[in-house]
Structures are given as C-alpha cells and as structure tokens.
PDB file of C-alpha atoms and ligand atoms in Angstrom:
ATOM      1  CA  MET A   1     -61.200  61.259 -59.097  1.00 84.00           C
ATOM      2  CA  PRO A   2     -60.105  64.138 -61.237  1.00 90.00           C
ATOM      3  CA  GLU A   3     -61.699  67.427 -60.364  1.00 96.00           C
ATOM      4  CA  LEU A   4     -63.036  69.940 -62.915  1.00 97.00           C
ATOM      5  CA  ILE A   5     -62.609  73.626 -61.987  1.00 97.00           C
ATOM      6  CA  PRO A   6     -64.435  76.047 -64.316  1.00 97.00           C
ATOM      7  CA  ILE A   7     -62.324  78.665 -65.936  1.00 96.00           C
ATOM      8  CA  LEU A   8     -64.507  80.011 -68.795  1.00 97.00           C
ATOM      9  CA  PRO A   9     -68.191  79.612 -69.210  1.00 98.00           C
ATOM     10  CA  GLU A  10     -69.808  79.068 -72.644  1.00 98.00           C
ATOM     11  CA  GLU A  11     -70.913  82.675 -72.860  1.00 98.00           C
ATOM     12  CA  SER A  12     -67.414  84.130 -72.333  1.00 98.00           C
ATOM     13  CA  ILE A  13     -65.956  81.751 -74.897  1.00 98.00           C
ATOM     14  CA  ALA A  14     -68.610  82.810 -77.380  1.00 98.00           C
ATOM     15  CA  ALA A  15     -67.719  86.533 -76.853  1.00 98.00           C
ATOM     16  CA  MET A  16     -64.067  85.864 -77.392  1.00 98.00           C
ATOM     17  CA  VAL A  17     -64.660  83.776 -80.471  1.00 98.00           C
ATOM     18  CA  ALA A  18     -66.931  86.470 -81.944  1.00 98.00           C
ATOM     19  CA  ALA A  19     -64.193  89.085 -81.323  1.00 98.00           C
ATOM     20  CA  ILE A  20     -61.596  86.992 -83.144  1.00 98.00           C
ATOM     21  CA  GLY A  21     -64.004  86.314 -85.956  1.00 98.00           C
ATOM     22  CA  ARG A  22     -64.634  89.982 -86.453  1.00 98.00           C
ATOM     23  CA  LYS A  23     -60.873  90.749 -86.400  1.00 98.00           C
ATOM     24  CA  MET A  24     -60.032  87.989 -88.822  1.00 98.00           C
ATOM     25  CA  SER A  25     -62.828  89.116 -91.174  1.00 98.00           C
ATOM     26  CA  LEU A  26     -61.367  92.576 -91.284  1.00 98.00           C
ATOM     27  CA  ASP A  27     -57.807  91.369 -91.700  1.00 98.00           C
ATOM     28  CA  TYR A  28     -58.637  88.957 -94.454  1.00 98.00           C
ATOM     29  CA  GLU A  29     -61.205  91.019 -96.371  1.00 98.00           C
ATOM     30  CA  GLY A  30     -60.992  90.234-100.100  1.00 97.00           C
ATOM     31  CA  ARG A  31     -58.514  87.324 -99.520  1.00 97.00           C
ATOM     32  CA  ASN A  32     -60.666  84.128 -99.138  1.00 96.00           C
ATOM     33  CA  PRO A  33     -58.449  82.565 -96.444  1.00 98.00           C
ATOM     34  CA  ILE A  34     -58.174  78.789 -95.966  1.00 98.00           C
ATOM     35  CA  LEU A  35     -58.768  77.817 -92.286  1.00 98.00           C
ATOM     36  CA  ILE A  36     -57.053  74.547 -91.380  1.00 98.00           C
ATOM     37  CA  GLY A  37     -58.222  73.028 -88.073  1.00 98.00           C
ATOM     38  CA  VAL A  38     -56.106  70.721 -86.155  1.00 98.00           C
ATOM     39  CA  LEU A  39     -58.142  67.661 -85.226  1.00 97.00           C
ATOM     40  CA  LYS A  40     -59.566  66.702 -82.915  1.00 97.00           C
ATOM     41  CA  GLY A  41     -59.225  69.506 -80.343  1.00 97.00           C
ATOM     42  CA  ALA A  42     -59.967  72.478 -82.644  1.00 98.00           C
ATOM     43  CA  PHE A  43     -63.191  71.201 -84.159  1.00 98.00           C
ATOM     44  CA  VAL A  44     -65.532  72.998 -81.817  1.00 98.00           C
ATOM     45  CA  PHE A  45     -63.551  76.238 -81.965  1.00 98.00           C
ATOM     46  CA  LEU A  46     -63.320  76.157 -85.768  1.00 98.00           C
ATOM     47  CA  SER A  47     -66.982  75.470 -86.231  1.00 98.00           C
ATOM     48  CA  ASP A  48     -68.003  78.431 -84.000  1.00 98.00           C
ATOM     49  CA  LEU A  49     -65.333  80.702 -85.479  1.00 98.00           C
ATOM     50  CA  ILE A  50     -66.343  80.333 -89.058  1.00 98.00           C
ATOM     51  CA  ARG A  51     -69.969  81.211 -88.260  1.00 98.00           C
ATOM     52  CA  GLN A  52     -68.716  84.498 -86.635  1.00 98.00           C
ATOM     53  CA  MET A  53     -66.807  85.424 -89.806  1.00 98.00           C
ATOM     54  CA  THR A  54     -68.370  87.724 -92.383  1.00 98.00           C
ATOM     55  CA  ILE A  55     -66.091  86.827 -95.341  1.00 98.00           C
ATOM     56  CA  PRO A  56     -65.965  83.627 -97.446  1.00 98.00           C
ATOM     57  CA  VAL A  57     -63.560  81.062 -96.109  1.00 98.00           C
ATOM     58  CA  ILE A  58     -62.486  77.539 -97.104  1.00 98.00           C
ATOM     59  CA  ILE A  59     -62.128  74.878 -94.330  1.00 98.00           C
ATOM     60  CA  ASP A  60     -59.818  71.866 -94.157  1.00 98.00           C
ATOM     61  CA  PHE A  61     -58.363  69.702 -91.436  1.00 98.00           C
ATOM     62  CA  LEU A  62     -55.116  68.181 -90.320  1.00 97.00           C
ATOM     63  CA  GLN A  63     -54.629  65.520 -87.701  1.00 97.00           C
ATOM     64  CA  THR A  64     -51.314  64.576 -86.039  1.00 95.00           C
ATOM     65  CA  SER A  65     -50.537  62.150 -83.336  1.00 90.00           C
ATOM     66  CA  SER A  66     -47.567  62.439 -81.080  1.00 77.00           C
ATOM     67  CA  TYR A  67     -45.959  59.762 -78.946  1.00 66.00           C
ATOM     68  CA  GLY A  68     -45.842  60.859 -75.274  1.00 61.00           C
ATOM     69  CA  SER A  69     -47.629  60.743 -71.963  1.00 55.00           C
ATOM     70  CA  GLU A  70     -51.300  61.546 -71.656  1.00 52.00           C
ATOM     71  CA  THR A  71     -50.768  65.304 -70.922  1.00 56.00           C
ATOM     72  CA  THR A  72     -47.672  66.152 -72.785  1.00 57.00           C
ATOM     73  CA  SER A  73     -46.613  65.740 -76.316  1.00 55.00           C
ATOM     74  CA  CYS A  74     -43.130  64.486 -77.000  1.00 57.00           C
ATOM     75  CA  GLY A  75     -40.865  65.220 -79.996  1.00 62.00           C
ATOM     76  CA  ALA A  76     -42.003  62.586 -82.518  1.00 84.00           C
ATOM     77  CA  ILE A  77     -44.997  63.895 -84.506  1.00 89.00           C
ATOM     78  CA  ARG A  78     -46.671  61.917 -87.373  1.00 92.00           C
ATOM     79  CA  PHE A  79     -49.703  62.669 -89.607  1.00 96.00           C
ATOM     80  CA  VAL A  80     -52.997  60.886 -89.144  1.00 96.00           C
ATOM     81  CA  LYS A  81     -54.470  63.179 -91.787  1.00 97.00           C
ATOM     82  CA  GLU A  82     -52.757  65.580 -94.144  1.00 97.00           C
ATOM     83  CA  ILE A  83     -54.379  68.492 -95.862  1.00 98.00           C
ATOM     84  CA  GLY A  84     -56.781  67.819 -98.786  1.00 98.00           C
ATOM     85  CA  VAL A  85     -56.887  71.189-100.495  1.00 98.00           C
ATOM     86  CA  ASN A  86     -54.344  73.085-102.621  1.00 98.00           C
ATOM     87  CA  ILE A  87     -52.935  75.932-100.614  1.00 98.00           C
ATOM     88  CA  LYS A  88     -50.339  77.131-103.023  1.00 98.00           C
ATOM     89  CA  ASP A  89     -50.468  80.970-103.216  1.00 98.00           C
ATOM     90  CA  GLN A  90     -53.411  80.930-100.812  1.00 98.00           C
ATOM     91  CA  HIS A  91     -53.623  82.712 -97.357  1.00 98.00           C
ATOM     92  CA  VAL A  92     -53.703  80.006 -94.668  1.00 98.00           C
ATOM     93  CA  VAL A  93     -54.748  80.267 -91.029  1.00 98.00           C
ATOM     94  CA  LEU A  94     -53.908  77.275 -88.880  1.00 98.00           C
ATOM     95  CA  VAL A  95     -56.511  76.881 -86.156  1.00 98.00           C
ATOM     96  CA  GLU A  96     -55.442  75.131 -82.953  1.00 98.00           C
ATOM     97  CA  ASP A  97     -57.177  74.308 -79.694  1.00 98.00           C
ATOM     98  CA  ILE A  98     -54.171  75.045 -77.523  1.00 97.00           C
ATOM     99  CA  VAL A  99     -50.463  75.861 -77.957  1.00 96.00           C
ATOM    100  CA  ASP A 100     -48.417  74.320 -75.223  1.00 94.00           C
ATOM    101  CA  THR A 101     -44.730  73.530 -75.957  1.00 93.00           C
ATOM    102  CA  GLY A 102     -45.240  74.738 -79.552  1.00 94.00           C
ATOM    103  CA  LYS A 103     -43.721  71.700 -81.002  1.00 93.00           C
ATOM    104  CA  THR A 104     -46.894  70.591 -82.847  1.00 93.00           C
ATOM    105  CA  LEU A 105     -47.421  74.082 -84.297  1.00 94.00           C
ATOM    106  CA  SER A 106     -43.836  74.485 -85.344  1.00 95.00           C
ATOM    107  CA  PHE A 107     -43.994  71.111 -87.146  1.00 95.00           C
ATOM    108  CA  LEU A 108     -47.279  72.049 -88.880  1.00 97.00           C
ATOM    109  CA  ILE A 109     -46.041  75.452 -89.914  1.00 97.00           C
ATOM    110  CA  ASP A 110     -42.995  73.956 -91.602  1.00 97.00           C
ATOM    111  CA  TYR A 111     -45.247  71.257 -93.352  1.00 97.00           C
ATOM    112  CA  LEU A 112     -47.582  73.991 -94.665  1.00 98.00           C
ATOM    113  CA  GLN A 113     -44.752  76.184 -95.816  1.00 98.00           C
ATOM    114  CA  GLY A 114     -43.617  73.316 -97.976  1.00 98.00           C
ATOM    115  CA  PHE A 115     -46.742  73.865-100.225  1.00 98.00           C
ATOM    116  CA  CYS A 116     -45.733  77.544-100.862  1.00 98.00           C
ATOM    117  CA  PRO A 117     -48.824  79.242 -99.477  1.00 98.00           C
ATOM    118  CA  ALA A 118     -49.058  83.145 -99.821  1.00 98.00           C
ATOM    119  CA  SER A 119     -49.036  83.384 -95.919  1.00 98.00           C
ATOM    120  CA  VAL A 120     -49.547  81.227 -92.867  1.00 98.00           C
ATOM    121  CA  LYS A 121     -50.879  82.657 -89.691  1.00 98.00           C
ATOM    122  CA  VAL A 122     -51.847  81.011 -86.454  1.00 98.00           C
ATOM    123  CA  CYS A 123     -55.071  81.233 -84.407  1.00 98.00           C
ATOM    124  CA  THR A 124     -55.598  79.336 -81.199  1.00 98.00           C
ATOM    125  CA  LEU A 125     -58.228  79.044 -78.604  1.00 98.00           C
ATOM    126  CA  ILE A 126     -55.694  78.995 -75.744  1.00 97.00           C
ATOM    127  CA  ASP A 127     -52.157  80.088 -75.602  1.00 97.00           C
ATOM    128  CA  LYS A 128     -50.580  78.304 -72.701  1.00 95.00           C
ATOM    129  CA  GLN A 129     -47.223  79.742 -72.095  1.00 89.00           C
ATOM    130  CA  GLU A 130     -45.534  77.797 -69.141  1.00 88.00           C
ATOM    131  CA  ARG A 131     -43.974  75.057 -71.222  1.00 90.00           C
ATOM    132  CA  ARG A 132     -43.222  76.832 -74.400  1.00 91.00           C
ATOM    133  CA  GLU A 133     -40.063  75.424 -76.117  1.00 92.00           C
ATOM    134  CA  LYS A 134     -40.454  76.678 -79.628  1.00 90.00           C
ATOM    135  CA  GLU A 135     -40.507  80.380 -80.444  1.00 89.00           C
ATOM    136  CA  ILE A 136     -43.660  80.847 -82.602  1.00 92.00           C
ATOM    137  CA  GLU A 137     -45.726  83.880 -83.380  1.00 94.00           C
ATOM    138  CA  ILE A 138     -49.344  83.469 -82.461  1.00 97.00           C
ATOM    139  CA  ASP A 139     -51.420  85.898 -84.555  1.00 98.00           C
ATOM    140  CA  TYR A 140     -54.842  85.371 -82.891  1.00 98.00           C
ATOM    141  CA  ALA A 141     -55.458  83.973 -79.373  1.00 97.00           C
ATOM    142  CA  CYS A 142     -58.772  83.953 -77.616  1.00 96.00           C
ATOM    143  CA  HIS A 143     -57.351  83.230 -74.052  1.00 96.00           C
ATOM    144  CA  CYS A 144     -53.881  83.106 -72.440  1.00 95.00           C
ATOM    145  CA  LEU A 145     -53.115  80.786 -69.558  1.00 94.00           C
ATOM    146  CA  SER A 146     -49.914  80.648 -67.584  1.00 89.00           C
ATOM    147  CA  LYS A 147     -50.354  76.896 -66.605  1.00 89.00           C
ATOM    148  CA  GLY A 148     -52.695  73.970 -65.928  1.00 93.00           C
ATOM    149  CA  PHE A 149     -54.259  71.284 -67.967  1.00 95.00           C
ATOM    150  CA  VAL A 150     -57.473  72.393 -69.730  1.00 97.00           C
ATOM    151  CA  VAL A 151     -60.465  70.387 -70.969  1.00 98.00           C
ATOM    152  CA  GLY A 152     -63.900  71.043 -72.515  1.00 98.00           C
ATOM    153  CA  TYR A 153     -64.987  72.951 -75.640  1.00 98.00           C
ATOM    154  CA  GLY A 154     -63.287  70.333 -77.860  1.00 98.00           C
ATOM    155  CA  LEU A 155     -60.247  69.725 -75.585  1.00 98.00           C
ATOM    156  CA  ASP A 156     -59.782  66.383 -74.042  1.00 97.00           C
ATOM    157  CA  PHE A 157     -57.939  64.291 -71.568  1.00 96.00           C
ATOM    158  CA  ASN A 158     -57.734  60.666 -72.884  1.00 95.00           C
ATOM    159  CA  GLU A 159     -60.649  61.497 -75.281  1.00 96.00           C
ATOM    160  CA  LYS A 160     -62.878  62.596 -72.386  1.00 97.00           C
ATOM    161  CA  TYR A 161     -64.606  65.887 -71.736  1.00 98.00           C
ATOM    162  CA  ARG A 162     -64.565  67.274 -75.347  1.00 98.00           C
ATOM    163  CA  TYR A 163     -68.393  67.646 -75.212  1.00 98.00           C
ATOM    164  CA  LEU A 164     -68.418  70.139 -72.322  1.00 98.00           C
ATOM    165  CA  PRO A 165     -69.576  73.573 -73.564  1.00 98.00           C
ATOM    166  CA  GLY A 166     -67.294  75.479 -71.128  1.00 98.00           C
ATOM    167  CA  LEU A 167     -63.516  75.280 -70.363  1.00 98.00           C
ATOM    168  CA  TYR A 168     -62.270  73.647 -67.195  1.00 98.00           C
ATOM    169  CA  HIS A 169     -58.994  73.089 -65.374  1.00 97.00           C
ATOM    170  CA  LEU A 170     -58.512  69.368 -64.849  1.00 97.00           C
ATOM    171  CA  LYS A 171     -57.024  68.706 -61.467  1.00 95.00           C
ATOM    172  CA  TYR A 172     -55.785  65.102 -60.814  1.00 85.00           C
TER     173      TYR A 172
HETATM  174  P1  IMP B   1     -47.611  71.196 -78.067  1.00 91.15           P
HETATM  175  O1  IMP B   1     -47.046  70.484 -79.240  1.00 91.15           O
HETATM  176  O2  IMP B   1     -46.913  70.883 -76.766  1.00 91.15           O
HETATM  177  O3  IMP B   1     -47.796  72.623 -78.267  1.00 91.15           O
HETATM  178  O4  IMP B   1     -49.017  70.467 -77.783  1.00 91.15           O
HETATM  179  C1  IMP B   1     -50.118  70.890 -78.467  1.00 91.15           C
HETATM  180  C2  IMP B   1     -51.170  69.756 -78.278  1.00 91.15           C
HETATM  181  O5  IMP B   1     -51.146  69.135 -76.992  1.00 91.15           O
HETATM  182  C3  IMP B   1     -52.488  70.450 -78.303  1.00 91.15           C
HETATM  183  O6  IMP B   1     -52.949  70.675 -79.711  1.00 91.15           O
HETATM  184  C4  IMP B   1     -53.369  69.547 -77.487  1.00 91.15           C
HETATM  185  O7  IMP B   1     -53.861  68.549 -78.351  1.00 91.15           O
HETATM  186  C5  IMP B   1     -52.429  68.989 -76.492  1.00 91.15           C
HETATM  187  N1  IMP B   1     -52.455  69.738 -75.260  1.00 91.15           N
HETATM  188  C6  IMP B   1     -51.594  70.467 -74.697  1.00 91.15           C
HETATM  189  N2  IMP B   1     -52.017  71.104 -73.507  1.00 91.15           N
HETATM  190  C7  IMP B   1     -53.292  70.666 -73.406  1.00 91.15           C
HETATM  191  C8  IMP B   1     -54.299  70.951 -72.358  1.00 91.15           C
HETATM  192  O8  IMP B   1     -54.137  71.667 -71.431  1.00 91.15           O
HETATM  193  N3  IMP B   1     -55.499  70.279 -72.529  1.00 91.15           N
HETATM  194  C9  IMP B   1     -55.719  69.495 -73.590  1.00 91.15           C
HETATM  195  N4  IMP B   1     -54.844  69.212 -74.632  1.00 91.15           N
HETATM  196  C10 IMP B   1     -53.620  69.764 -74.496  1.00 91.15           C
HETATM  197 MG1   MG B   2     -54.373  69.499 -80.629  1.00 91.15          MG
END
C-alpha cells in the first residue's frame, strides 16, 4: 500500500498562494495578464491563485499528455487541449502544478512564444529540482522540493489523490 506523508497542510499552502497572488498583482498592475493553467494538475492552484489577485486577469487552459511511466514524463509531448484565447501582444503567465524535468514547460513556452505574446512568465506551485534537464527560468514558485513524488491539492498519481486539500509525499 502506498503511504502518504504530509508535507504541507492546507493553511500553509493558502498562505503561500496568497503571497504569490499579492506579488503577481503588484508586478502586473495595469497589464491585465492572461493566466494559462496546465490541466489537470494546476486547476486547484489556479483557482485559488486568481482569487488572491487584486487585478483583472483572463484565464485559459492547456492540456498535454506525455508518453512515459506513471511517475515520470518522457520526451514525446502532445496536446490534448490547446489555448482558446488570442495571446498576441498580451502578457502571459503559464501556471503549472509542478516543474520536474522541465520538458513539459520548455515545450509549452516554445508553443506560446509562437503566438507572439508580449511576455511569457512561469508560475508553479512546486519547483522540484532533482531531475531538472531543461534550463528554465521560474518566475514564481510557492514551494521548492529537492526530491520525492508529491500528490494532493490537484496533483495526482494515476488520477488519484487530486482532491486532498494538503500536499503529501507518496511513498510506494
Ligand atoms: P516535467 O515535464 O518532467 O517537468 O513534468 C511535469 C509534469 O509531470 C507535471 O506537470 C506533473 O503533471 C507531472 N509530475 C512530475 N512530478 C510530479 C509529482 O511529484 N507529482 C505529481 N505529478 C508530477
Ligand atoms: Mg502537469
């Protein structure tokens, strides 16, 4: 049986998300950014984040799928859902649940740059550095982890555990 080891309770996540929301509101004052959540993992984070922001924002979603094992993503990434809003000359923030190898993010940044936005920045709930393969700049991160597989608060293992309000290490 997999074991769930608590790493961050709901209250701590809420405080971190509020801090990021405040910072992004200051940084993007007057620029009406477009926040693009990466489904499915980022949906809980994005929905909490926008309610902590004090400036008008536009929301959209992307969904990719990668062929690989259950806990790692491999090189081949394809779209399940592409963006549905026009981002040309707009300020875009890509909102991720977790950055691991960085392959997904690097692929998505290249994809978004193709639409000629004014800027693309990255906001992630968790920055997991152990297996990073692609050099990417992360502009906003709530929490940094050196290693481990994390579930809860939108993050899954085989579609399980997304509903948990806190974050857990999954030991199996
Ligand atoms: P990357 O392309 O290796 O950076 O993988 C990023 C994606 O893999 C994330 O958006 C997650 O969907 C998934 N992933 C990587 N690590 C974890 C984890 O610890 N828990 C849940 N999903 C993860
Ligand atoms: Mg993801």
